[in-house]
Tab-separated table of C-alpha atoms in Angstrom:
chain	number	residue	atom	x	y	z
W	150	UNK	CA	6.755	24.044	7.316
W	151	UNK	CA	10.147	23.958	7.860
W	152	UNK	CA	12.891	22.908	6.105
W	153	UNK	CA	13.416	19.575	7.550
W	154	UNK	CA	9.928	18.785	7.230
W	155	UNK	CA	10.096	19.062	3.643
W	156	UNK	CA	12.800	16.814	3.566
W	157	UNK	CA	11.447	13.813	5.096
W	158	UNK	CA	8.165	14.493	3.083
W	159	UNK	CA	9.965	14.310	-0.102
W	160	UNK	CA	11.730	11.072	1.114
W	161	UNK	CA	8.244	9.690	1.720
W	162	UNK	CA	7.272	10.481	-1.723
W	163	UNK	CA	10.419	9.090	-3.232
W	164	UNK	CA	10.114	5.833	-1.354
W	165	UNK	CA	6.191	5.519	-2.696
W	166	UNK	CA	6.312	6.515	-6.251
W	167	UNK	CA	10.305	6.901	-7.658
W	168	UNK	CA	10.093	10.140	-8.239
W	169	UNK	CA	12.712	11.970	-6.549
W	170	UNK	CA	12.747	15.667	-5.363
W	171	UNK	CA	15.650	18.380	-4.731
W	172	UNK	CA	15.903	20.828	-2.872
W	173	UNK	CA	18.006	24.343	-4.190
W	174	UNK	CA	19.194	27.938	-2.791
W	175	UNK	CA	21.039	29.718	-4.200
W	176	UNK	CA	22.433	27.671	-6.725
W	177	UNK	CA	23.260	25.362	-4.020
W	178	UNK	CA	22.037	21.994	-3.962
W	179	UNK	CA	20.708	21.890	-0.440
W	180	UNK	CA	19.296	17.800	-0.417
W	181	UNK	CA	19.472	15.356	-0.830
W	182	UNK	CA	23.189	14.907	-1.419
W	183	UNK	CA	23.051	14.728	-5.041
W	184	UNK	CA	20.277	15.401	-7.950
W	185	UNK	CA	20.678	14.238	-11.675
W	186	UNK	CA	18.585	17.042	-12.383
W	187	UNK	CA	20.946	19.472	-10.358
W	188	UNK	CA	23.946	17.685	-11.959
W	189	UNK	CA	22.377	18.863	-15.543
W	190	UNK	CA	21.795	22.200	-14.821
W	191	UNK	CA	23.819	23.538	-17.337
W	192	UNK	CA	21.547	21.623	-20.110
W	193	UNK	CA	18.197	22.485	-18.123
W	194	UNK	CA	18.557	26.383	-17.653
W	195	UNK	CA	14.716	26.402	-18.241
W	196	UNK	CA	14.084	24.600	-15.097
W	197	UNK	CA	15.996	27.664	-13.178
W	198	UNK	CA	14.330	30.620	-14.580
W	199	UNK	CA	11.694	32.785	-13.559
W	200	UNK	CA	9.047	34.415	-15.135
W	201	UNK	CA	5.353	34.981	-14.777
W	202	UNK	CA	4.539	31.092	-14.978
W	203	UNK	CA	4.796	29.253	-11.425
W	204	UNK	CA	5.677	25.790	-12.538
W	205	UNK	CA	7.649	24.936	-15.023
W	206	UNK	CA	8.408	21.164	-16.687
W	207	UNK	CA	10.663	19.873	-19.288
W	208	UNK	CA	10.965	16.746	-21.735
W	209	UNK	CA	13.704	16.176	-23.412
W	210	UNK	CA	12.792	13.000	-24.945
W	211	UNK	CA	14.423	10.745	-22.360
W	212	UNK	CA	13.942	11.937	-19.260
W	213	UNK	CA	11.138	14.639	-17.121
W	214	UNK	CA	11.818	17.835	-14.968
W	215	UNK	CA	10.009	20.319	-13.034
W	216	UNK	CA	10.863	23.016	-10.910
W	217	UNK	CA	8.958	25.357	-8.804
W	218	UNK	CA	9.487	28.710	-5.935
W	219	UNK	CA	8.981	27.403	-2.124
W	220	UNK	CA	9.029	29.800	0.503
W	221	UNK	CA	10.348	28.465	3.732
W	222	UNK	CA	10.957	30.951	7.086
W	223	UNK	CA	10.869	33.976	4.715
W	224	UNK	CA	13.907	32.653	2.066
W	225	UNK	CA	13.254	31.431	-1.025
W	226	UNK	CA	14.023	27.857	-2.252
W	227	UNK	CA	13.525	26.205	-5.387
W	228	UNK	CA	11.993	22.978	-5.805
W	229	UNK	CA	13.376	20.182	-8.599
W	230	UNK	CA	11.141	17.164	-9.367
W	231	UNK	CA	12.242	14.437	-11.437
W	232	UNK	CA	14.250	12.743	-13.532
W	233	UNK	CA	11.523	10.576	-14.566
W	234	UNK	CA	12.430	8.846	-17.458
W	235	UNK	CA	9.524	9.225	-20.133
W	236	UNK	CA	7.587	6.124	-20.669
W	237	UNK	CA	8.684	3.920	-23.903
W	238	UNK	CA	11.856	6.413	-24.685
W	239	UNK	CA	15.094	5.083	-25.322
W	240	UNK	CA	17.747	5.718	-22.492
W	241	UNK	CA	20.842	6.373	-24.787
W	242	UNK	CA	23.074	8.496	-21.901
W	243	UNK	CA	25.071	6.052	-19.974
W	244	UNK	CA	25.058	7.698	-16.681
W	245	UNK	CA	21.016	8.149	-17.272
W	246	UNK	CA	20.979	4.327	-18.150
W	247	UNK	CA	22.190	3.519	-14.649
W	248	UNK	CA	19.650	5.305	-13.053
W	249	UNK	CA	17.041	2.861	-14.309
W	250	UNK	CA	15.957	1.035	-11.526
W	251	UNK	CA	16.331	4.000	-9.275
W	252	UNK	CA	13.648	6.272	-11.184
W	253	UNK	CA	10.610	6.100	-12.331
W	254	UNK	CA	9.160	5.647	-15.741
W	255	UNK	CA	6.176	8.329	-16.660
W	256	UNK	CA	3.780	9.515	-19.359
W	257	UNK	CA	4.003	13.125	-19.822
W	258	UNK	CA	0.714	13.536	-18.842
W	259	UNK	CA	0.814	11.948	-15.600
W	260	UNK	CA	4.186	13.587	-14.275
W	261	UNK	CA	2.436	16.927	-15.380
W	262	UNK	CA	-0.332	15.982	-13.243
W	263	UNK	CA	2.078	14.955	-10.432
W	264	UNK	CA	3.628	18.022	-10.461
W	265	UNK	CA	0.558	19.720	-10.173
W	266	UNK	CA	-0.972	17.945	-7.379
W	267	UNK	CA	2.476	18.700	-5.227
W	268	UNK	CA	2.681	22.523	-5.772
W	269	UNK	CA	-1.114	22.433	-5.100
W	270	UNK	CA	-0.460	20.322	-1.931
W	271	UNK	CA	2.713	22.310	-0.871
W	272	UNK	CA	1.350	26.056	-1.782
W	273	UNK	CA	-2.336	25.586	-1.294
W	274	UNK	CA	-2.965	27.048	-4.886
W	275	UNK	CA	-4.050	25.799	-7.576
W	276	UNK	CA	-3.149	25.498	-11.604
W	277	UNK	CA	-4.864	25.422	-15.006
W	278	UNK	CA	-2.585	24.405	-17.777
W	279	UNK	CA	-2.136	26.841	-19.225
W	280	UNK	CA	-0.081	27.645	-16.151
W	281	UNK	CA	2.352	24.993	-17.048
W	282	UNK	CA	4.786	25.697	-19.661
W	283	UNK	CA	6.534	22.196	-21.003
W	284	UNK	CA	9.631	23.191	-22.846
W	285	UNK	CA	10.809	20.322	-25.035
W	286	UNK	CA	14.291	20.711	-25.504
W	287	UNK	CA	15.097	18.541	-28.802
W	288	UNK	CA	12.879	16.703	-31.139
W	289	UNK	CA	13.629	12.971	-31.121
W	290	UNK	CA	14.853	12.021	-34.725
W	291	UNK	CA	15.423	9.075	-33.959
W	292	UNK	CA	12.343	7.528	-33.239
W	293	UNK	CA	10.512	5.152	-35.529
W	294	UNK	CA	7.469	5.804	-36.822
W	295	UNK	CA	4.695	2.419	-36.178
W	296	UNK	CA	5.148	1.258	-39.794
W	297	UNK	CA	9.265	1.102	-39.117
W	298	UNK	CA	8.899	-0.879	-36.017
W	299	UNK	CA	6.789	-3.372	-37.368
W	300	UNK	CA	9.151	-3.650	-40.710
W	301	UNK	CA	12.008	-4.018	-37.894
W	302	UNK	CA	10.395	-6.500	-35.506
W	303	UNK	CA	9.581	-8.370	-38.400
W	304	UNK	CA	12.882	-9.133	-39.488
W	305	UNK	CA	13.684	-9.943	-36.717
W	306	UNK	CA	11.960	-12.548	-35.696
W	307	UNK	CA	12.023	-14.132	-38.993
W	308	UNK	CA	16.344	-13.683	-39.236
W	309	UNK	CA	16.189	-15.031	-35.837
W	310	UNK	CA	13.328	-17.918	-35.534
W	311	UNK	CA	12.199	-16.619	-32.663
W	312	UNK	CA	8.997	-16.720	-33.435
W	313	UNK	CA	7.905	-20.680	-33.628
W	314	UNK	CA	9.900	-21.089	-29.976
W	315	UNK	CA	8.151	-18.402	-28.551
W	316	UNK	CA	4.518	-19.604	-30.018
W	317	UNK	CA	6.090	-23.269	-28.491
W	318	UNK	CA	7.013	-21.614	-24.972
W	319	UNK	CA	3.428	-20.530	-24.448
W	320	UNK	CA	1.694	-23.592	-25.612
W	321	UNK	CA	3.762	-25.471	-23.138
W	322	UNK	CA	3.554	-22.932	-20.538
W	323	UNK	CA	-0.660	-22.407	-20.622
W	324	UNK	CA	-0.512	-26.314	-20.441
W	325	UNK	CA	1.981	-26.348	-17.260
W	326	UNK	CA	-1.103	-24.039	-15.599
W	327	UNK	CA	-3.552	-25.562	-16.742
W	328	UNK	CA	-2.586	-29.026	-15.179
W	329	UNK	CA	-1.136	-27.118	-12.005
W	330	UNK	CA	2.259	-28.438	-12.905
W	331	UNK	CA	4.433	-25.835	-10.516
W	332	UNK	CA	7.419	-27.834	-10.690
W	333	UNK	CA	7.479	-27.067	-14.589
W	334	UNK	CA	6.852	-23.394	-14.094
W	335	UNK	CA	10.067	-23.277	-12.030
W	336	UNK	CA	11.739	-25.294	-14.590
W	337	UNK	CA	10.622	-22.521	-17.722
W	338	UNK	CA	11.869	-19.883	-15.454
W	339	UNK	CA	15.000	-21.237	-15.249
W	340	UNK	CA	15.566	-21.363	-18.689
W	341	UNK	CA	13.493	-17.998	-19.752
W	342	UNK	CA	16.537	-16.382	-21.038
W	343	UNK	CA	16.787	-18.607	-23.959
W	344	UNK	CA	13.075	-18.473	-24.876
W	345	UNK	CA	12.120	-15.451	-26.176
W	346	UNK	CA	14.886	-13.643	-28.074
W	347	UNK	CA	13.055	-10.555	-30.088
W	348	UNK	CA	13.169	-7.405	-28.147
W	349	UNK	CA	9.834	-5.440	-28.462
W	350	UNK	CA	11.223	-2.652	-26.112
W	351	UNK	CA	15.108	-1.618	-25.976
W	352	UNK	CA	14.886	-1.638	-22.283
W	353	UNK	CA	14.505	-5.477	-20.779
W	354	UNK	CA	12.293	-4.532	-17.896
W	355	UNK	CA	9.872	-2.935	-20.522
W	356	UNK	CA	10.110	-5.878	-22.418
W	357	UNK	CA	9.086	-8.077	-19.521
W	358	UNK	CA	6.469	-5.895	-18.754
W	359	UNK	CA	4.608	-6.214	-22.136
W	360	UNK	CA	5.198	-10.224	-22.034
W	361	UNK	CA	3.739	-9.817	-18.715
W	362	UNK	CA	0.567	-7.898	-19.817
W	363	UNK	CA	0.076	-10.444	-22.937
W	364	UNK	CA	0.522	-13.826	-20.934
W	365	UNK	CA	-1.685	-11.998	-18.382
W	366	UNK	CA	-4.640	-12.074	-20.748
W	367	UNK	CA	-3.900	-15.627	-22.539
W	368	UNK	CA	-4.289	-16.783	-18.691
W	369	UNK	CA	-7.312	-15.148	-18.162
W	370	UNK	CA	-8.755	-16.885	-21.239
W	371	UNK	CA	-7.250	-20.101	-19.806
W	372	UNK	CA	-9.424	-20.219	-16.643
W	373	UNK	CA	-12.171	-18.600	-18.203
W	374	UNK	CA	-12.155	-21.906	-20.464
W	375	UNK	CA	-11.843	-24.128	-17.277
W	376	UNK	CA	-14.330	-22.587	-15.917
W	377	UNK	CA	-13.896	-19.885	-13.866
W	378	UNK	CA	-16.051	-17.583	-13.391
W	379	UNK	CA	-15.679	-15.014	-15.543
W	380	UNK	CA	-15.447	-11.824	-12.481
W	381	UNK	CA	-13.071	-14.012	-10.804
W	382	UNK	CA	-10.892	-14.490	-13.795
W	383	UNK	CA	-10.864	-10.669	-14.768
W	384	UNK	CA	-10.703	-9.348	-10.796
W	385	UNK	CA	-7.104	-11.200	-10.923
W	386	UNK	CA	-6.237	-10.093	-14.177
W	387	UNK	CA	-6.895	-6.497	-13.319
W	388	UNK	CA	-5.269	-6.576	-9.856
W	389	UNK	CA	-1.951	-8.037	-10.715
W	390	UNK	CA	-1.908	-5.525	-14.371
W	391	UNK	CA	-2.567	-2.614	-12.267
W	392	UNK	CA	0.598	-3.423	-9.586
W	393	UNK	CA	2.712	-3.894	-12.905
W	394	UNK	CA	4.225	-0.686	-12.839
W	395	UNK	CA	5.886	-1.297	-9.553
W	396	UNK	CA	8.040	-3.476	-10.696
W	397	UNK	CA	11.669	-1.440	-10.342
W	398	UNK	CA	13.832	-4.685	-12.614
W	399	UNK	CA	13.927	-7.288	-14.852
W	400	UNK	CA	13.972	-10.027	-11.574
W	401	UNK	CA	11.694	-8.763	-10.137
W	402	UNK	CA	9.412	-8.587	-12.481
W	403	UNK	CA	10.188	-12.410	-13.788
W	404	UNK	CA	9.461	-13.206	-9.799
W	405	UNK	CA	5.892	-11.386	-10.607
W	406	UNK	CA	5.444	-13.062	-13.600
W	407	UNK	CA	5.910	-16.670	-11.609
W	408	UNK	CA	3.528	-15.085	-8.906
W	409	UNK	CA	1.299	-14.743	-11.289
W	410	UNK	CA	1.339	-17.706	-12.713
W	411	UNK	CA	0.499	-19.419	-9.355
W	412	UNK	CA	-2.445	-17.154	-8.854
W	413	UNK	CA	-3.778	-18.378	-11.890
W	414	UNK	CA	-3.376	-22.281	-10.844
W	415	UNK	CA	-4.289	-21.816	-7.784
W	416	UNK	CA	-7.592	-19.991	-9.186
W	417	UNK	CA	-8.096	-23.026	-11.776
W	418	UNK	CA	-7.789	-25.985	-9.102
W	419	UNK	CA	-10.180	-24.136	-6.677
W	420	UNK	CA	-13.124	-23.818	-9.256
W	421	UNK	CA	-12.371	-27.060	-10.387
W	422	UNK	CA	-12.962	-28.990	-7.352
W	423	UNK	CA	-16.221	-30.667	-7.541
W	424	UNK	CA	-18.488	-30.169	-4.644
W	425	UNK	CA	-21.838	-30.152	-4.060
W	426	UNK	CA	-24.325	-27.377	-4.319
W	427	UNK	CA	-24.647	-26.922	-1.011
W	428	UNK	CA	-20.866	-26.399	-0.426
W	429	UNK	CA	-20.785	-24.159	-3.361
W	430	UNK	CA	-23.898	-22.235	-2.243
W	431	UNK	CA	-21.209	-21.748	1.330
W	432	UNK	CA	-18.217	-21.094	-0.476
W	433	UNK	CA	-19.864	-18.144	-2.689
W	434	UNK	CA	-21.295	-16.879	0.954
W	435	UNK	CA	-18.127	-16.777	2.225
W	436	UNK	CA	-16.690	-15.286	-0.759
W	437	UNK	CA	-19.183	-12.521	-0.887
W	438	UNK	CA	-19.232	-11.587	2.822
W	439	UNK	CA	-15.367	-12.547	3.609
W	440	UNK	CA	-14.933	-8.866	5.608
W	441	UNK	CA	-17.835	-9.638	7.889
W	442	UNK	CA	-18.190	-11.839	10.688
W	443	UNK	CA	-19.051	-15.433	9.200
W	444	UNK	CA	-20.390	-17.935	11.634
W	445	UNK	CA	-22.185	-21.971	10.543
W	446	UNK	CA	-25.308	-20.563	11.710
W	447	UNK	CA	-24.741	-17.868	8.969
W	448	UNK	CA	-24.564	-20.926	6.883
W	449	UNK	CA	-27.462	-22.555	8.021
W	450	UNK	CA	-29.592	-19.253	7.580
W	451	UNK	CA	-28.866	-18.845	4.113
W	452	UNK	CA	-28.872	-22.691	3.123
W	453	UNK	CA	-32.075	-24.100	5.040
W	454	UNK	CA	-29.699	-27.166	7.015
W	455	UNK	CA	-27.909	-27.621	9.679
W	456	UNK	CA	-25.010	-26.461	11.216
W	457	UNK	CA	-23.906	-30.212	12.030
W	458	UNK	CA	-24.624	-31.080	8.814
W	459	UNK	CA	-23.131	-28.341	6.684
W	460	UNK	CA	-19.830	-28.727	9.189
W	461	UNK	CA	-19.893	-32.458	8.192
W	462	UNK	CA	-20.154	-31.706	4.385
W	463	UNK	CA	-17.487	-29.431	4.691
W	464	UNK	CA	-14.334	-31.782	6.192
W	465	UNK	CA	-16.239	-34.272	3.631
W	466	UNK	CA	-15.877	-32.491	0.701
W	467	UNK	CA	-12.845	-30.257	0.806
W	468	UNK	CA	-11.207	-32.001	3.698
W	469	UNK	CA	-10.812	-28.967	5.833
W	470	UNK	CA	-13.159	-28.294	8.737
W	471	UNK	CA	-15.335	-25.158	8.179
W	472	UNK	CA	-13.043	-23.075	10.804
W	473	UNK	CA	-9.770	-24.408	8.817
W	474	UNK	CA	-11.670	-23.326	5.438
W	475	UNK	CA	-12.834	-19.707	6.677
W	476	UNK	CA	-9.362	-19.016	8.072
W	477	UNK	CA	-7.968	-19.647	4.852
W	478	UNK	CA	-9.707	-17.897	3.048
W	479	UNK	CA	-9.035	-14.860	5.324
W	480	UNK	CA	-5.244	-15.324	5.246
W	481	UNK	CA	-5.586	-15.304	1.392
W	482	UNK	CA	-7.262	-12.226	1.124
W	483	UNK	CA	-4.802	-10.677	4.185
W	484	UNK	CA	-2.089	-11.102	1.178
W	485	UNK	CA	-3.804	-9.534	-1.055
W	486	UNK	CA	-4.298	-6.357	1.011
W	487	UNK	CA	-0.648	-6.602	1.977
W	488	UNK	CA	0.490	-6.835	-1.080
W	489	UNK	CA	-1.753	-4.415	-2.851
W	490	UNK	CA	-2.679	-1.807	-0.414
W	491	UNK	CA	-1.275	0.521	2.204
W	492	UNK	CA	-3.339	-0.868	5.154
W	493	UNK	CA	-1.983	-1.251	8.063
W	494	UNK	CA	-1.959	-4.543	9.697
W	495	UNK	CA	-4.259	-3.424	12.627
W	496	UNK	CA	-6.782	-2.300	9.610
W	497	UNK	CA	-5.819	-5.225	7.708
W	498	UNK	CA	-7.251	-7.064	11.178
W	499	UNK	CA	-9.977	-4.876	11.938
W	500	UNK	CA	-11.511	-5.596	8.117
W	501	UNK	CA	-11.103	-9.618	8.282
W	502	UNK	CA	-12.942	-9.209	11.683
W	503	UNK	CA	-9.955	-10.754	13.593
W	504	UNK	CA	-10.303	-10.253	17.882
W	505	UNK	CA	-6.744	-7.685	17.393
W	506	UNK	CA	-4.021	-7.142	15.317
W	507	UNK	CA	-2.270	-10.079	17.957
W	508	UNK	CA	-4.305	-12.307	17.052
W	509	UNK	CA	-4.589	-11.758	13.005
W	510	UNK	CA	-0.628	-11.682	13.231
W	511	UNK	CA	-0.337	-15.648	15.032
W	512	UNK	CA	-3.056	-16.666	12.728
W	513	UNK	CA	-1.694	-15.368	9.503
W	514	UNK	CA	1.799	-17.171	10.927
W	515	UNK	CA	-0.034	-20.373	12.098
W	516	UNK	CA	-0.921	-20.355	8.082
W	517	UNK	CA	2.189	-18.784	6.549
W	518	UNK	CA	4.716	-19.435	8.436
W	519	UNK	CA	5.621	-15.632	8.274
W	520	UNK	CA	4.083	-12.577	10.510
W	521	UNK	CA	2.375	-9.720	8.049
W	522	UNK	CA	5.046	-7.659	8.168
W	523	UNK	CA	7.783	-10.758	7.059
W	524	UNK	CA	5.518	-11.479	3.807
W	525	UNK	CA	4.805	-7.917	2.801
W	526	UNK	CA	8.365	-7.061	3.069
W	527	UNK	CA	10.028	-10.275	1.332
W	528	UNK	CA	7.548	-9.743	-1.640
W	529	UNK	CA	7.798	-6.587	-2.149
W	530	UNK	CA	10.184	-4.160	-0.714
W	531	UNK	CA	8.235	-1.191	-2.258
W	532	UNK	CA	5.674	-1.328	0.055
């Protein structure tokens, strides 16, 4: 591999997960044009030595390195991974601070096993750990212990009322949901600033994030209690917690929360529609079997009537036309693999059973009013 190569690989990586990568020789920092990690050298001489041990990491309580020997054309480079700021620590270095949305946030135990699985990937060998010194470099007096954060939040909230206005905020917003009242959503958003005024993390995106997680599951309960089924209520719940962490800032992640939100109504309104149990009896066919081929003699198989007649009860009862229905029901679950995979649109395609990737992108636009590509890239740029 040459030296380019590894270059465009790490830009790949950087682009996927915020974890950046440097690239040094001979105390030269040879890309990308700057490293944090390179700029601190002077503070992270463990990262530069070498001794018996192959990889080598270090926490210092805000931030993750790593550092490794790459051979490339018979010269010797060294490879830096990180910063990655470690998850829940308090940023207190200004220049660090603006790094924030740039960089990603990790456990210690998952940047280890980052690290690991790129020198395995990169030098075909592989590491116990016991092969990976971590060198903490200072022990973090300052943070509090459980029992001082509570004492702390609790203050808080009781020297600043926040409590009673937040407990208000939720009432009113489960109620907007529950009644599908978007234009009231919007409204709340507007004015979320004011509403909740405790900090439970120092940094504002982590704070989101754990408002996120909480009104997450207080929706879930929601349409559980309106009667959604209770797979379909957690299969939401889990898919939009699980994309949480690629939220890079605090908009962002407000724009998520209103995404959610929707989700959820749009999850309540569909259950509640009252049809008939024959149209349900369709609707959970289609739901079960939406990346095959579904045809209204599919329908009439499983149901015992007619393809006239299950087409009629269809435009009847949910005012679409079965075609109009199915399609729908495709383009919604297109999103959802845009949004929360790496297919490609031609796979995307192939899996809905659409003729070619052509044809999936004028239908998804006929829908949308967007191609694929327009709505993955507007919603998130990460992808």
């Amino acid at each position: 591999m040459n030296l380019q190569t590894l270059q465009n690989i790490f830009d790949c990586f950087y682009q996927r997960t915020y974890i950046p990568f440097s690239i040094v020789k001979d105390d030269q920092l040879i890309f990308p044009e700057y490293s944090p990690l390179f700029h601190y050298r002077q503070d992270l001489q463990y990262l530069y030595i070498n001794d018996e041990f192959p990889l080598h990491i270090t926490n210092n309580y805000q931030f993750l390195g790593a550092s490794f020997l790459y051979p490339i054309n018979q010269e010797t480079y060294r490879i830096l991974i990180g910063p990655c700021f470690v998850l829940g620590s308090q940023i207190k270095d200004q220049y660090m601070k603006e790094l924030t949305y740039r960089i990603s946030s990790e456990s210690t135990e998952s940047f280890t096993s980052f690290c690991q699985n790129i020198y395995t990937l990169l030098t075909t060998h592989s590491l116990n750990e016991n092969q990976i010194p971590i060198k903490y470099l200072r022990i973090n007096h300052d943070k509090l212990t459980p029992k001082e954060i509570f004492e702390k939040n609790l203050y808080e909230r009781r020297s600043e009322d926040a409590t009673r206005d937040s407990y208000q905020f939720e009432l009113r917003f489960l109620d907007y949901v529950k009644r599908g009242r978007k234009d009231k959503i919007d409204w709340i958003f507007k004015t979320i600033d004011k509403t909740y005024t405790v900090h439970l993390a120092d940094n504002s995106l982590d704070t989101i994030k754990i408002k996120f997680i909480s009104l997450v599951a207080l929706l879930t309960r929601l349409a559980i209690d309106e009667g959604v089924p209770l797979d379909s209520a957690f299969s939401l719940s889990d898919s939009l917690i699980q994309n949480l962490p690629n939220m890079r800032s605090s908009q962002e992640c407000l724009k998520y929360i209103k995404y959610a939100s929707y989700e959820f109504i749009e999850l309540i309104h569909h259950t509640s529609k009252q049809c008939s149990s024959l149209i349900n009896q369709c609707i959970r066919y289609i739901d079960t079997h939406i990346y095959e081929k579904i045809t209204l003699r599919d329908l009439e198989d499983t149901t015992g009537h007619s393809t006239v007649y299950i087409s009629s009860r269809f435009t009847q009862e949910l005012g679409l036309t079965f075609s109009q229905y199915l399609l729908n029901k495709k383009i919604e679950e297109a999103k959802h693999l845009l949004l929360f995979t790496d297919h490609s649109y031609q796979e995307i395609s192939t899996l809905l059973n659409f003729t070619s990737q052509s044809h999936f992108t004028q239908r998804f636009k006929h829908v949308t009013g967007q191609t694929p590509k327009a709505y993955r890239d507007m919603n998130f740029k990460y992808l």
